[in-house]
Structure formats: C-alpha cells, structure tokens
C-alpha cells in the first residue's frame, strides 16, 4: 500500500501540464479528539492519493489542518472522503479566490503534536469555549463600532501585503509570539471593548478566541472562515471590502488578491509591490517582497552575497551549507538587514499603488514537445547551459523549449552545440551538450524539442 510520494515536484508538474485539467485550491480545519492520528493519516493519504489530490495536511490528536489542490472533476469525490468522519462531515471547504493548477505539487500528510504551533497548554483552559463567529456583513458592521479593537493574528510577512484597515498587526514571526503581546497590550480593555480577531482561514482564531476568553476578555469575536471566506462573501453579497491588499497563502502562489490596492513596497528598491519571493540561494531562502525589475537584476536573490553564491557550482554551494543549522535559523521569514524597505508592526491602511491586471505568468505553452533532458549547470559569464540528454536525440536546427518554475517557457532554434566537449550536430541519449542560452537557466529546468 502506497503511503508516500513517488514523484518529484517537477515530475508532478509535468503530469499536471499534460492532463490540462483545472484544479481547485482549498483549505479546511477542525478541532476534534482523534484517538489514532497515525491511522487517520494513513487512511487520508490512501483516499486522497487515489483522487490525485495534492497538498499539505497536519494531523494531531487535537484535529486536522489541511491545504489542498484537487482536480475540479474530483471535488465531490474528495468531499465524500471526509464524510466518513463525524467531525469533518459536511465541513466548510474554503475554496481559494484565485486558482493556480500548480499551487501544490506533492501530497504530504504529517502527524504532529499540534495542528498549529501555538505554544499553549490546552489543559489549562477550555478550548471549546470559543468566541462568536462573524460572517462578512457582521464583521463589517462591528468594525464600525468605536468600541471594537480588531487584531490580525497572522505574522508580519502576511499582514504587510494586506490587512483590515485599523487592525493591530503584531510584529511577530510566529502565532505563539502574538498571544502574550496582545494580552499585555489590551489588558486594560477586557471589559469595555469588543476583541475582534481574524487570520487566513480561521484556524488560529479558533484557539486564540478561547484563550482570550480564558484570560478574562468578555466580548470576543472571530471572522468566520478567515480572510478566504470573507473575500468570497463580499463578492457574492456585493459588500464593501474592509480588507485592503492581498491575502498571503501558504502554497506556491504566496498570495491571492482581495482588492486592487498595493499597500507594500519592494524590499530592495522601494517600488510599490506585493509579490513575495524566496531567495534563490538554497542556503538562505529568505521570504521577501521583490518587484519584477529587482528579480531580473538580483536573479531572485535577497542580496549580492546570495547572488554570488548561486553562481557557484552546486558542489561548492553544498559545501557552504554543510554544518549549518536548518529550520527558522536559516530559512527566515522576511527579516534581514539587506531589506531596506521592509515594514512591519504598525501598518498603514493607505494604498501606495493600484495593481495592474495580472498576466498569467504560469500559462503553459500549448505545443507538442518531447522531453529531452534537464539542466545540469549554467555558466553565467559565458551564457552557456549544460544539459544531459536522457531521451531521444537533439539536433542542430531543432526548435527547443527550456521550461521551469522561475524561467517560465523560453523557445528558440538551436544554432550550434558541443557534444561531450566537441562541436557536433547530433546529441544522443546519455551525452552531455552545451550551447549558448540567451537567458539564465536553473537546475530544475527541463529541455524539450518542439514538434512542428
């Protein structure tokens, strides 16, 4: 019985492209007592894998937290897999505002101690005594009350690109950090204020609302279904959006637009921008905001130091990372001295620009093609790419396509190449080829020949 992934992310992306079918990105969560999380996890994996469902799910004795990508044609079958369990039967599935067929490229279902790392001792308070749920219209109404305090329970890199106007946006990197900060900041308003909270999909507020009621806050409310559900409701009911900007999401998209307002800046040049990037240096992977111009100049890197590192050979890059601690101490979330225009903490509700209509940068080129091999190296100064031919043949004069998540789809006619170091007109399976490439390529890029 298969209980793990057998395909790489690149192979899965290729299958999704070949299938050419729409996928839906969705999320759901539920707090419940699960006696055997391991067996529950295995059952889910088997059922979801059969439906070609992808995504990241955490299971614990306290419940489930799932972000998924499901073929649209299998949506009802996916919902049916949830009906077998009382605590998630007929649960609300938060379908994303913006869809991307490549939002998740693997199916991961993990057993953890908690479905959200909150740092709380659940035995010290009643986690079922939660705050009142507010739908979008009710949420908008309570925000107008001068006795309302609205709190963003997301992290600084999430709230920076979008938030509710007038919200308290703690300068924190984790959910657990925000709880004591908010408790201390609002300790004098436990009786006289409405404590209204929101997060991405509602899961953090579910636990936080019970915690703050335990701390003595009398009027505690939470946005039902989080920002994702709010965006859906304001569209369906033609309501004013009190949320401004983009909603950060934890999949390949890194954000979905709620309003056309841009409220943040490129962290490198200061230009209005709300698109996140992970630093190209595998030993850094800093999450930061980067505009298209800086992407080109900095080659998706957060600093000149990282830019120099990605031009090294893969072997040398691995040597640099050897012995370093992993996790949050390496893979930071938007905090670096190199980021001159980073904002966090108290954020403005004023837009700095209006977003252009998005072009589909992931639109796939509908051409018939044959996979030849993959990139092994890129010689920056010479603008030369090294590839290994794994299938079929490559010939001078062929129209070739180089494709990858960052590179996109680049097509041109091959004029000249070296095969195993010698100029030749044909390369066969197993041979190494080098040729000039008029753009930077990455190790994840695939090489195709385009059929006429």
CSV table of C-alpha atoms in Angstrom, one decimal:
chain,number,residue,atom,x,y,z
A,1,UNK,CA,0.0,0.0,0.0
A,2,UNK,CA,1.5,3.3,-1.1
A,3,UNK,CA,1.7,5.8,1.8
A,4,UNK,CA,4.3,8.2,0.4
A,5,UNK,CA,5.1,10.3,-2.7
A,6,UNK,CA,6.7,8.5,-5.6
A,7,UNK,CA,7.1,11.5,-7.9
A,8,UNK,CA,9.2,14.6,-7.6
A,9,UNK,CA,7.6,18.1,-7.8
A,10,UNK,CA,9.0,18.5,-11.3
A,11,UNK,CA,7.5,15.2,-12.5
A,12,UNK,CA,4.2,16.1,-10.9
A,13,UNK,CA,4.1,19.5,-12.6
A,14,UNK,CA,4.7,17.8,-15.9
A,15,UNK,CA,1.8,15.4,-15.4
A,16,UNK,CA,-0.5,18.3,-14.4
A,17,UNK,CA,0.5,20.1,-17.6
A,18,UNK,CA,-0.1,17.1,-19.7
A,19,UNK,CA,-3.5,16.5,-18.1
A,20,UNK,CA,-4.6,20.0,-18.9
A,21,UNK,CA,-7.4,19.9,-16.4
A,22,UNK,CA,-8.5,22.6,-13.9
A,23,UNK,CA,-7.5,22.1,-10.2
A,24,UNK,CA,-9.1,23.8,-7.2
A,25,UNK,CA,-7.0,25.1,-4.3
A,26,UNK,CA,-8.9,24.7,-1.0
A,27,UNK,CA,-8.4,24.5,2.8
A,28,UNK,CA,-10.2,23.3,5.9
A,29,UNK,CA,-9.6,22.6,9.5
A,30,UNK,CA,-11.3,21.1,12.5
A,31,UNK,CA,-10.5,20.7,16.2
A,32,UNK,CA,-11.6,17.3,17.4
A,33,UNK,CA,-10.3,14.4,19.5
A,34,UNK,CA,-8.5,11.9,17.3
A,35,UNK,CA,-7.5,8.7,19.1
A,36,UNK,CA,-5.1,7.3,16.5
A,37,UNK,CA,-3.7,10.2,14.4
A,38,UNK,CA,-1.3,7.8,12.6
A,39,UNK,CA,-4.1,5.5,11.3
A,40,UNK,CA,-6.2,8.5,10.4
A,41,UNK,CA,-3.2,10.0,8.5
A,42,UNK,CA,-2.7,6.8,6.5
A,43,UNK,CA,-6.4,6.5,5.6
A,44,UNK,CA,-6.4,10.0,4.3
A,45,UNK,CA,-3.3,9.6,2.3
A,46,UNK,CA,-4.6,6.4,0.5
A,47,UNK,CA,-8.0,8.0,-0.2
A,48,UNK,CA,-6.6,11.3,-1.4
A,49,UNK,CA,-3.8,9.8,-3.4
A,50,UNK,CA,-6.3,7.8,-5.4
A,51,UNK,CA,-8.0,11.1,-6.4
A,52,UNK,CA,-4.8,12.8,-7.5
A,53,UNK,CA,-5.2,15.3,-4.6
A,54,UNK,CA,-2.1,17.2,-3.6
A,55,UNK,CA,-1.4,19.5,-0.7
A,56,UNK,CA,-0.1,19.8,2.9
A,57,UNK,CA,-2.0,18.5,5.8
A,58,UNK,CA,-1.2,18.2,9.5
A,59,UNK,CA,-3.0,15.7,11.8
A,60,UNK,CA,-2.7,15.6,15.6
A,61,UNK,CA,-4.7,14.3,18.5
A,62,UNK,CA,-6.4,17.7,18.6
A,63,UNK,CA,-7.7,17.7,15.0
A,64,UNK,CA,-6.7,18.4,11.3
A,65,UNK,CA,-5.4,21.4,9.3
A,66,UNK,CA,-5.4,20.9,5.5
A,67,UNK,CA,-4.5,23.0,2.5
A,68,UNK,CA,-5.2,21.1,-0.7
A,69,UNK,CA,-5.1,21.1,-4.5
A,70,UNK,CA,-7.8,18.8,-6.0
A,71,UNK,CA,-8.8,18.2,-9.7
A,72,UNK,CA,-12.1,20.0,-10.2
A,73,UNK,CA,-13.6,16.9,-11.6
A,74,UNK,CA,-12.8,15.0,-8.3
A,75,UNK,CA,-14.1,17.8,-6.0
A,76,UNK,CA,-17.2,15.9,-4.9
A,77,UNK,CA,-15.3,12.7,-4.6
A,78,UNK,CA,-12.8,14.4,-2.3
A,79,UNK,CA,-15.7,15.8,-0.2
A,80,UNK,CA,-17.0,12.3,0.0
A,81,UNK,CA,-13.8,11.1,1.6
A,82,UNK,CA,-14.5,13.5,4.5
A,83,UNK,CA,-18.0,12.1,5.1
A,84,UNK,CA,-16.5,9.0,6.7
A,85,UNK,CA,-15.6,11.0,9.8
A,86,UNK,CA,-18.2,12.7,12.0
A,87,UNK,CA,-16.1,15.7,13.0
A,88,UNK,CA,-15.4,16.7,9.4
A,89,UNK,CA,-18.7,15.6,7.8
A,90,UNK,CA,-20.2,18.5,5.8
A,91,UNK,CA,-17.3,20.8,6.8
A,92,UNK,CA,-16.9,24.1,5.0
A,93,UNK,CA,-14.2,23.9,2.4
A,94,UNK,CA,-12.6,27.3,1.8
A,95,UNK,CA,-12.0,27.4,-2.0
A,96,UNK,CA,-9.3,29.9,-3.0
A,97,UNK,CA,-10.2,33.2,-4.5
A,98,UNK,CA,-7.5,32.8,-7.2
A,99,UNK,CA,-6.8,29.4,-8.7
A,100,UNK,CA,-3.4,28.0,-9.8
A,101,UNK,CA,-3.2,24.4,-11.1
A,102,UNK,CA,0.4,24.3,-9.6
A,103,UNK,CA,-0.4,25.6,-6.1
A,104,UNK,CA,0.8,22.2,-4.6
A,105,UNK,CA,3.0,19.6,-6.3
A,106,UNK,CA,3.1,16.9,-3.6
A,107,UNK,CA,0.7,15.2,-1.2
A,108,UNK,CA,2.0,15.5,2.3
A,109,UNK,CA,0.0,14.3,5.3
A,110,UNK,CA,2.0,14.6,8.6
A,111,UNK,CA,1.3,13.6,12.2
A,112,UNK,CA,2.3,16.4,14.6
A,113,UNK,CA,1.8,17.3,18.2
A,114,UNK,CA,-0.5,20.2,17.2
A,115,UNK,CA,-2.1,21.3,14.0
A,116,UNK,CA,-1.0,24.9,14.7
A,117,UNK,CA,2.1,25.6,16.8
A,118,UNK,CA,0.5,27.9,19.4
A,119,UNK,CA,2.7,27.1,22.5
A,120,UNK,CA,-0.4,26.8,24.7
A,121,UNK,CA,-1.1,24.2,27.3
A,122,UNK,CA,-4.6,23.1,26.3
A,123,UNK,CA,-5.2,21.5,29.7
A,124,UNK,CA,-5.2,25.0,31.3
A,125,UNK,CA,-8.3,26.3,29.6
A,126,UNK,CA,-11.5,25.2,27.8
A,127,UNK,CA,-10.6,25.2,24.1
A,128,UNK,CA,-14.2,24.6,23.1
A,129,UNK,CA,-15.3,27.9,24.7
A,130,UNK,CA,-14.6,30.0,21.6
A,131,UNK,CA,-15.6,33.5,20.5
A,132,UNK,CA,-18.6,34.3,18.4
A,133,UNK,CA,-18.3,33.7,14.7
A,134,UNK,CA,-19.0,36.7,12.4
A,135,UNK,CA,-19.9,36.5,8.7
A,136,UNK,CA,-18.6,39.2,6.4
A,137,UNK,CA,-21.6,41.6,6.8
A,138,UNK,CA,-21.5,41.2,10.6
A,139,UNK,CA,-17.7,41.7,10.6
A,140,UNK,CA,-18.0,44.9,8.6
A,141,UNK,CA,-20.7,46.2,10.9
A,142,UNK,CA,-18.8,45.5,14.2
A,143,UNK,CA,-15.7,47.2,12.7
A,144,UNK,CA,-17.7,50.4,12.6
A,145,UNK,CA,-18.3,50.3,16.4
A,146,UNK,CA,-15.8,52.7,18.2
A,147,UNK,CA,-15.6,50.1,21.0
A,148,UNK,CA,-14.1,47.5,18.7
A,149,UNK,CA,-10.4,46.5,18.6
A,150,UNK,CA,-9.5,44.3,15.6
A,151,UNK,CA,-6.4,42.2,15.8
A,152,UNK,CA,-4.5,40.4,12.9
A,153,UNK,CA,-3.3,37.0,14.2
A,154,UNK,CA,-1.0,36.4,11.3
A,155,UNK,CA,2.7,37.0,11.0
A,156,UNK,CA,4.4,40.2,9.9
A,157,UNK,CA,5.2,38.9,6.4
A,158,UNK,CA,1.5,38.1,5.9
A,159,UNK,CA,0.0,41.4,7.2
A,160,UNK,CA,2.5,43.5,5.3
A,161,UNK,CA,0.9,42.9,1.9
A,162,UNK,CA,-2.7,43.1,3.1
A,163,UNK,CA,-4.8,43.6,6.3
A,164,UNK,CA,-8.0,45.1,7.6
A,165,UNK,CA,-8.0,48.9,7.9
A,166,UNK,CA,-7.2,49.9,11.5
A,167,UNK,CA,-6.2,46.5,12.6
A,168,UNK,CA,-3.4,45.8,15.2
A,169,UNK,CA,-0.7,43.9,13.2
A,170,UNK,CA,1.8,42.5,15.7
A,171,UNK,CA,5.4,42.4,14.5
A,172,UNK,CA,5.8,38.7,15.1
A,173,UNK,CA,7.2,35.7,13.1
A,174,UNK,CA,5.0,33.0,14.7
A,175,UNK,CA,1.5,32.7,16.0
A,176,UNK,CA,2.6,31.8,19.5
A,177,UNK,CA,4.5,35.1,19.8
A,178,UNK,CA,1.4,37.2,19.2
A,179,UNK,CA,-0.7,35.8,22.1
A,180,UNK,CA,1.2,37.3,25.1
A,181,UNK,CA,1.9,40.5,23.2
A,182,UNK,CA,-1.8,41.1,22.5
A,183,UNK,CA,-2.8,40.0,26.0
A,184,UNK,CA,-0.4,42.6,27.5
A,185,UNK,CA,-1.3,45.3,25.0
A,186,UNK,CA,-5.1,45.0,25.7
A,187,UNK,CA,-5.1,44.1,29.3
A,188,UNK,CA,-7.0,47.3,30.3
A,189,UNK,CA,-9.8,46.6,27.8
A,190,UNK,CA,-11.1,43.2,28.9
A,191,UNK,CA,-14.4,44.5,29.9
A,192,UNK,CA,-15.2,47.5,27.7
A,193,UNK,CA,-14.0,46.6,24.2
A,194,UNK,CA,-15.0,44.1,21.5
A,195,UNK,CA,-12.0,42.0,20.8
A,196,UNK,CA,-12.4,41.0,17.1
A,197,UNK,CA,-9.8,38.8,15.5
A,198,UNK,CA,-9.0,37.4,12.1
A,199,UNK,CA,-6.5,35.2,10.3
A,200,UNK,CA,-6.1,33.5,6.9
A,201,UNK,CA,-8.7,30.7,7.2
A,202,UNK,CA,-9.9,30.9,10.8
A,203,UNK,CA,-7.9,28.2,12.4
A,204,UNK,CA,-5.6,30.4,14.5
A,205,UNK,CA,-8.5,32.5,15.8
A,206,UNK,CA,-10.4,29.3,16.8
A,207,UNK,CA,-7.8,28.6,19.5
A,208,UNK,CA,-6.9,32.3,20.2
A,209,UNK,CA,-10.5,33.3,20.9
A,210,UNK,CA,-10.9,30.5,23.6
A,211,UNK,CA,-7.5,31.6,25.1
A,212,UNK,CA,-8.5,35.3,25.4
A,213,UNK,CA,-11.9,34.4,26.9
A,214,UNK,CA,-10.0,32.4,29.5
A,215,UNK,CA,-7.8,35.5,30.0
A,216,UNK,CA,-10.9,37.4,31.0
A,217,UNK,CA,-12.0,39.2,27.8
A,218,UNK,CA,-15.8,39.4,27.8
A,219,UNK,CA,-16.6,40.3,24.2
A,220,UNK,CA,-14.6,38.1,21.9
A,221,UNK,CA,-15.4,37.6,18.2
A,222,UNK,CA,-13.7,36.0,15.2
A,223,UNK,CA,-14.1,36.2,11.4
A,224,UNK,CA,-15.7,33.0,10.3
A,225,UNK,CA,-13.6,31.2,7.8
A,226,UNK,CA,-10.9,33.9,7.9
A,227,UNK,CA,-10.0,36.2,5.1
A,228,UNK,CA,-10.5,33.5,2.5
A,229,UNK,CA,-14.2,33.1,3.3
A,230,UNK,CA,-14.6,36.9,3.8
A,231,UNK,CA,-13.4,37.5,0.3
A,232,UNK,CA,-15.9,35.0,-1.1
A,233,UNK,CA,-18.8,36.5,0.8
A,234,UNK,CA,-18.1,40.2,-0.1
A,235,UNK,CA,-18.1,39.2,-3.7
A,236,UNK,CA,-21.3,37.1,-3.5
A,237,UNK,CA,-23.1,39.7,-1.4
A,238,UNK,CA,-21.6,42.8,-3.1
A,239,UNK,CA,-20.3,44.2,0.1
A,240,UNK,CA,-17.6,46.8,0.7
A,241,UNK,CA,-14.2,45.2,1.4
A,242,UNK,CA,-12.7,46.4,4.7
A,243,UNK,CA,-9.7,44.3,3.9
A,244,UNK,CA,-7.1,46.1,1.7
A,245,UNK,CA,-4.5,44.4,-0.5
A,246,UNK,CA,-3.5,40.7,-0.8
A,247,UNK,CA,-4.1,37.7,1.4
A,248,UNK,CA,-0.9,35.7,2.0
A,249,UNK,CA,-1.4,32.0,1.4
A,250,UNK,CA,0.9,29.1,2.2
A,251,UNK,CA,1.2,27.5,-1.2
A,252,UNK,CA,3.1,28.1,-4.4
A,253,UNK,CA,1.1,31.3,-5.1
A,254,UNK,CA,2.2,33.0,-1.9
A,255,UNK,CA,-0.8,35.3,-2.2
A,256,UNK,CA,-4.2,36.0,-3.7
A,257,UNK,CA,-5.6,39.4,-4.5
A,258,UNK,CA,-8.6,40.7,-2.5
A,259,UNK,CA,-8.5,44.3,-3.7
A,260,UNK,CA,-6.5,46.1,-6.3
A,261,UNK,CA,-4.7,48.1,-3.6
A,262,UNK,CA,-1.0,47.6,-3.2
A,263,UNK,CA,0.0,48.5,0.4
A,264,UNK,CA,3.6,47.4,0.5
A,265,UNK,CA,6.9,48.0,-1.3
A,266,UNK,CA,9.7,46.1,-2.9
A,267,UNK,CA,12.1,45.4,-0.1
A,268,UNK,CA,15.0,46.2,-2.3
A,269,UNK,CA,14.1,49.3,-4.3
A,270,UNK,CA,11.0,50.7,-2.6
A,271,UNK,CA,8.8,50.5,-5.6
A,272,UNK,CA,5.1,49.6,-4.8
A,273,UNK,CA,4.9,45.8,-4.9
A,274,UNK,CA,3.2,42.9,-3.0
A,275,UNK,CA,4.8,39.9,-4.6
A,276,UNK,CA,6.8,37.6,-2.4
A,277,UNK,CA,9.9,35.7,-3.5
A,278,UNK,CA,12.0,33.1,-1.8
A,279,UNK,CA,15.7,33.8,-2.2
A,280,UNK,CA,17.3,31.7,-4.9
A,281,UNK,CA,20.2,30.7,-2.7
A,282,UNK,CA,19.2,27.3,-1.2
A,283,UNK,CA,21.1,28.2,1.9
A,284,UNK,CA,19.1,31.3,2.5
A,285,UNK,CA,15.5,31.0,1.1
A,286,UNK,CA,14.6,34.3,2.8
A,287,UNK,CA,11.0,35.2,2.1
A,288,UNK,CA,10.8,38.8,1.0
A,289,UNK,CA,8.9,41.2,-1.4
A,290,UNK,CA,10.6,41.7,-4.7
A,291,UNK,CA,9.5,43.6,-7.8
A,292,UNK,CA,10.0,42.3,-11.4
A,293,UNK,CA,12.8,44.6,-12.1
A,294,UNK,CA,14.8,43.6,-9.0
A,295,UNK,CA,14.0,39.9,-9.8
A,296,UNK,CA,15.9,40.4,-13.1
A,297,UNK,CA,18.8,42.4,-11.6
A,298,UNK,CA,19.2,40.4,-8.4
A,299,UNK,CA,18.4,37.0,-10.1
A,300,UNK,CA,15.7,36.2,-7.4
A,301,UNK,CA,18.2,36.8,-4.6
A,302,UNK,CA,17.8,38.9,-1.5
A,303,UNK,CA,21.4,40.2,-1.5
A,304,UNK,CA,24.6,40.5,-3.6
A,305,UNK,CA,26.1,37.9,-1.3
A,306,UNK,CA,23.4,35.3,-2.2
A,307,UNK,CA,23.7,36.3,-5.9
A,308,UNK,CA,27.4,35.4,-5.8
A,309,UNK,CA,26.6,32.1,-4.2
A,310,UNK,CA,24.1,30.9,-6.8
A,311,UNK,CA,26.8,31.4,-9.5
A,312,UNK,CA,29.0,28.8,-7.8
A,313,UNK,CA,28.8,25.1,-8.7
A,314,UNK,CA,26.3,23.0,-6.9
A,315,UNK,CA,29.1,21.2,-5.1
A,316,UNK,CA,30.5,24.4,-3.7
A,317,UNK,CA,27.1,25.6,-2.6
A,318,UNK,CA,26.5,22.4,-0.7
A,319,UNK,CA,29.9,22.8,1.0
A,320,UNK,CA,28.9,26.3,2.2
A,321,UNK,CA,25.8,24.9,3.8
A,322,UNK,CA,27.5,22.0,5.5
A,323,UNK,CA,27.2,22.1,9.3
A,324,UNK,CA,24.8,25.0,9.4
A,325,UNK,CA,21.6,24.7,11.4
A,326,UNK,CA,18.4,24.4,9.4
A,327,UNK,CA,14.9,25.5,10.1
A,328,UNK,CA,13.9,29.0,11.1
A,329,UNK,CA,17.5,30.0,11.9
A,330,UNK,CA,18.4,29.6,8.2
A,331,UNK,CA,15.0,29.9,6.4
A,332,UNK,CA,13.9,33.3,7.7
A,333,UNK,CA,10.6,35.0,7.1
A,334,UNK,CA,11.3,38.5,5.8
A,335,UNK,CA,13.8,39.9,8.4
A,336,UNK,CA,17.2,40.9,7.1
A,337,UNK,CA,19.4,44.0,7.2
A,338,UNK,CA,19.6,43.8,3.4
A,339,UNK,CA,15.9,44.7,3.1
A,340,UNK,CA,15.8,48.5,3.2
A,341,UNK,CA,12.1,48.9,2.7
A,342,UNK,CA,10.6,46.2,5.0
A,343,UNK,CA,7.6,47.3,7.1
A,344,UNK,CA,6.1,45.5,10.0
A,345,UNK,CA,4.3,46.3,13.2
A,346,UNK,CA,2.0,49.3,12.9
A,347,UNK,CA,0.9,49.3,9.2
A,348,UNK,CA,-0.8,52.0,7.2
A,349,UNK,CA,-4.2,51.4,5.7
A,350,UNK,CA,-3.4,53.6,2.7
A,351,UNK,CA,-2.6,52.1,-0.7
A,352,UNK,CA,0.6,53.2,-2.4
A,353,UNK,CA,-0.4,52.0,-5.8
A,354,UNK,CA,-3.1,50.1,-7.8
A,355,UNK,CA,-2.3,46.7,-9.1
A,356,UNK,CA,-2.3,46.1,-12.8
A,357,UNK,CA,-4.4,43.3,-14.2
A,358,UNK,CA,-2.3,40.2,-13.6
A,359,UNK,CA,-0.8,38.4,-16.6
A,360,UNK,CA,-0.8,34.6,-16.2
A,361,UNK,CA,2.9,34.1,-15.8
A,362,UNK,CA,2.3,30.3,-15.4
A,363,UNK,CA,0.3,30.0,-18.6
A,364,UNK,CA,1.6,26.9,-20.3
A,365,UNK,CA,2.6,26.9,-24.0
A,366,UNK,CA,0.2,24.6,-25.8
A,367,UNK,CA,2.7,22.9,-28.1
A,368,UNK,CA,3.6,19.4,-28.9
A,369,UNK,CA,7.0,18.6,-27.4
A,370,UNK,CA,9.3,15.8,-26.4
A,371,UNK,CA,11.3,15.9,-23.1
A,372,UNK,CA,15.0,15.5,-23.9
A,373,UNK,CA,16.7,16.1,-20.5
A,374,UNK,CA,17.4,18.6,-17.8
A,375,UNK,CA,19.8,21.4,-17.0
A,376,UNK,CA,23.0,20.5,-15.1
A,377,UNK,CA,24.7,23.8,-14.9
A,378,UNK,CA,24.7,27.4,-16.2
A,379,UNK,CA,27.9,29.3,-16.9
A,380,UNK,CA,27.0,32.8,-16.1
A,381,UNK,CA,29.8,34.8,-17.8
A,382,UNK,CA,29.7,32.7,-20.9
A,383,UNK,CA,25.9,32.5,-21.0
A,384,UNK,CA,26.2,28.7,-21.7
A,385,UNK,CA,23.9,26.0,-20.4
A,386,UNK,CA,25.0,22.3,-19.8
A,387,UNK,CA,22.3,19.6,-20.3
A,388,UNK,CA,22.3,15.8,-20.2
A,389,UNK,CA,20.2,14.1,-22.9
A,390,UNK,CA,18.1,11.5,-21.2
A,391,UNK,CA,15.6,10.7,-24.0
A,392,UNK,CA,15.6,10.8,-27.8
A,393,UNK,CA,18.1,12.9,-29.9
A,394,UNK,CA,18.9,16.6,-30.1
A,395,UNK,CA,19.9,18.1,-33.5
A,396,UNK,CA,21.2,21.5,-34.6
A,397,UNK,CA,18.3,23.3,-36.2
A,398,UNK,CA,15.8,21.9,-33.8
A,399,UNK,CA,13.3,24.3,-32.1
A,400,UNK,CA,13.9,23.8,-28.4
A,401,UNK,CA,12.0,24.8,-25.3
A,402,UNK,CA,13.5,25.4,-21.9
A,403,UNK,CA,10.9,25.4,-19.2
A,404,UNK,CA,11.0,25.8,-15.4
A,405,UNK,CA,9.0,27.4,-12.5
A,406,UNK,CA,11.3,30.5,-12.4
A,407,UNK,CA,12.5,30.5,-16.0
A,408,UNK,CA,9.0,30.1,-17.5
A,409,UNK,CA,8.8,28.9,-21.1
A,410,UNK,CA,11.6,30.1,-23.4
A,411,UNK,CA,11.7,28.8,-27.0
A,412,UNK,CA,14.4,29.3,-29.7
A,413,UNK,CA,16.2,27.5,-32.6
A,414,UNK,CA,19.4,25.7,-31.7
A,415,UNK,CA,22.2,27.0,-34.0
A,416,UNK,CA,25.3,25.4,-32.5
A,417,UNK,CA,26.2,22.9,-29.7
A,418,UNK,CA,29.1,21.0,-28.2
A,419,UNK,CA,28.5,17.3,-27.5
A,420,UNK,CA,30.8,15.9,-24.8
A,421,UNK,CA,33.1,18.9,-25.4
A,422,UNK,CA,33.3,18.6,-29.2
A,423,UNK,CA,31.2,20.5,-31.8
A,424,UNK,CA,28.6,18.2,-33.3
A,425,UNK,CA,25.2,18.4,-35.0
A,426,UNK,CA,23.6,15.5,-33.1
A,427,UNK,CA,23.5,14.5,-29.4
A,428,UNK,CA,22.2,11.1,-28.3
A,429,UNK,CA,20.9,9.7,-25.1
A,430,UNK,CA,23.5,9.8,-22.3
A,431,UNK,CA,25.6,12.6,-23.9
A,432,UNK,CA,26.3,16.0,-22.4
A,433,UNK,CA,25.6,19.0,-24.5
A,434,UNK,CA,26.5,22.7,-24.0
A,435,UNK,CA,25.2,25.6,-26.0
A,436,UNK,CA,24.6,29.3,-25.6
A,437,UNK,CA,21.4,30.3,-23.8
A,438,UNK,CA,20.3,34.0,-24.1
A,439,UNK,CA,18.8,33.9,-20.5
A,440,UNK,CA,19.7,32.4,-17.1
A,441,UNK,CA,18.6,28.8,-16.5
A,442,UNK,CA,18.1,26.9,-13.3
A,443,UNK,CA,18.9,23.3,-12.3
A,444,UNK,CA,15.2,22.5,-12.2
A,445,UNK,CA,14.7,23.5,-15.9
A,446,UNK,CA,13.7,20.9,-18.4
A,447,UNK,CA,14.9,20.7,-22.1
A,448,UNK,CA,12.3,19.9,-24.8
A,449,UNK,CA,12.4,19.7,-28.6
A,450,UNK,CA,9.3,21.2,-30.1
A,451,UNK,CA,7.5,19.2,-32.8
A,452,UNK,CA,6.4,21.1,-35.9
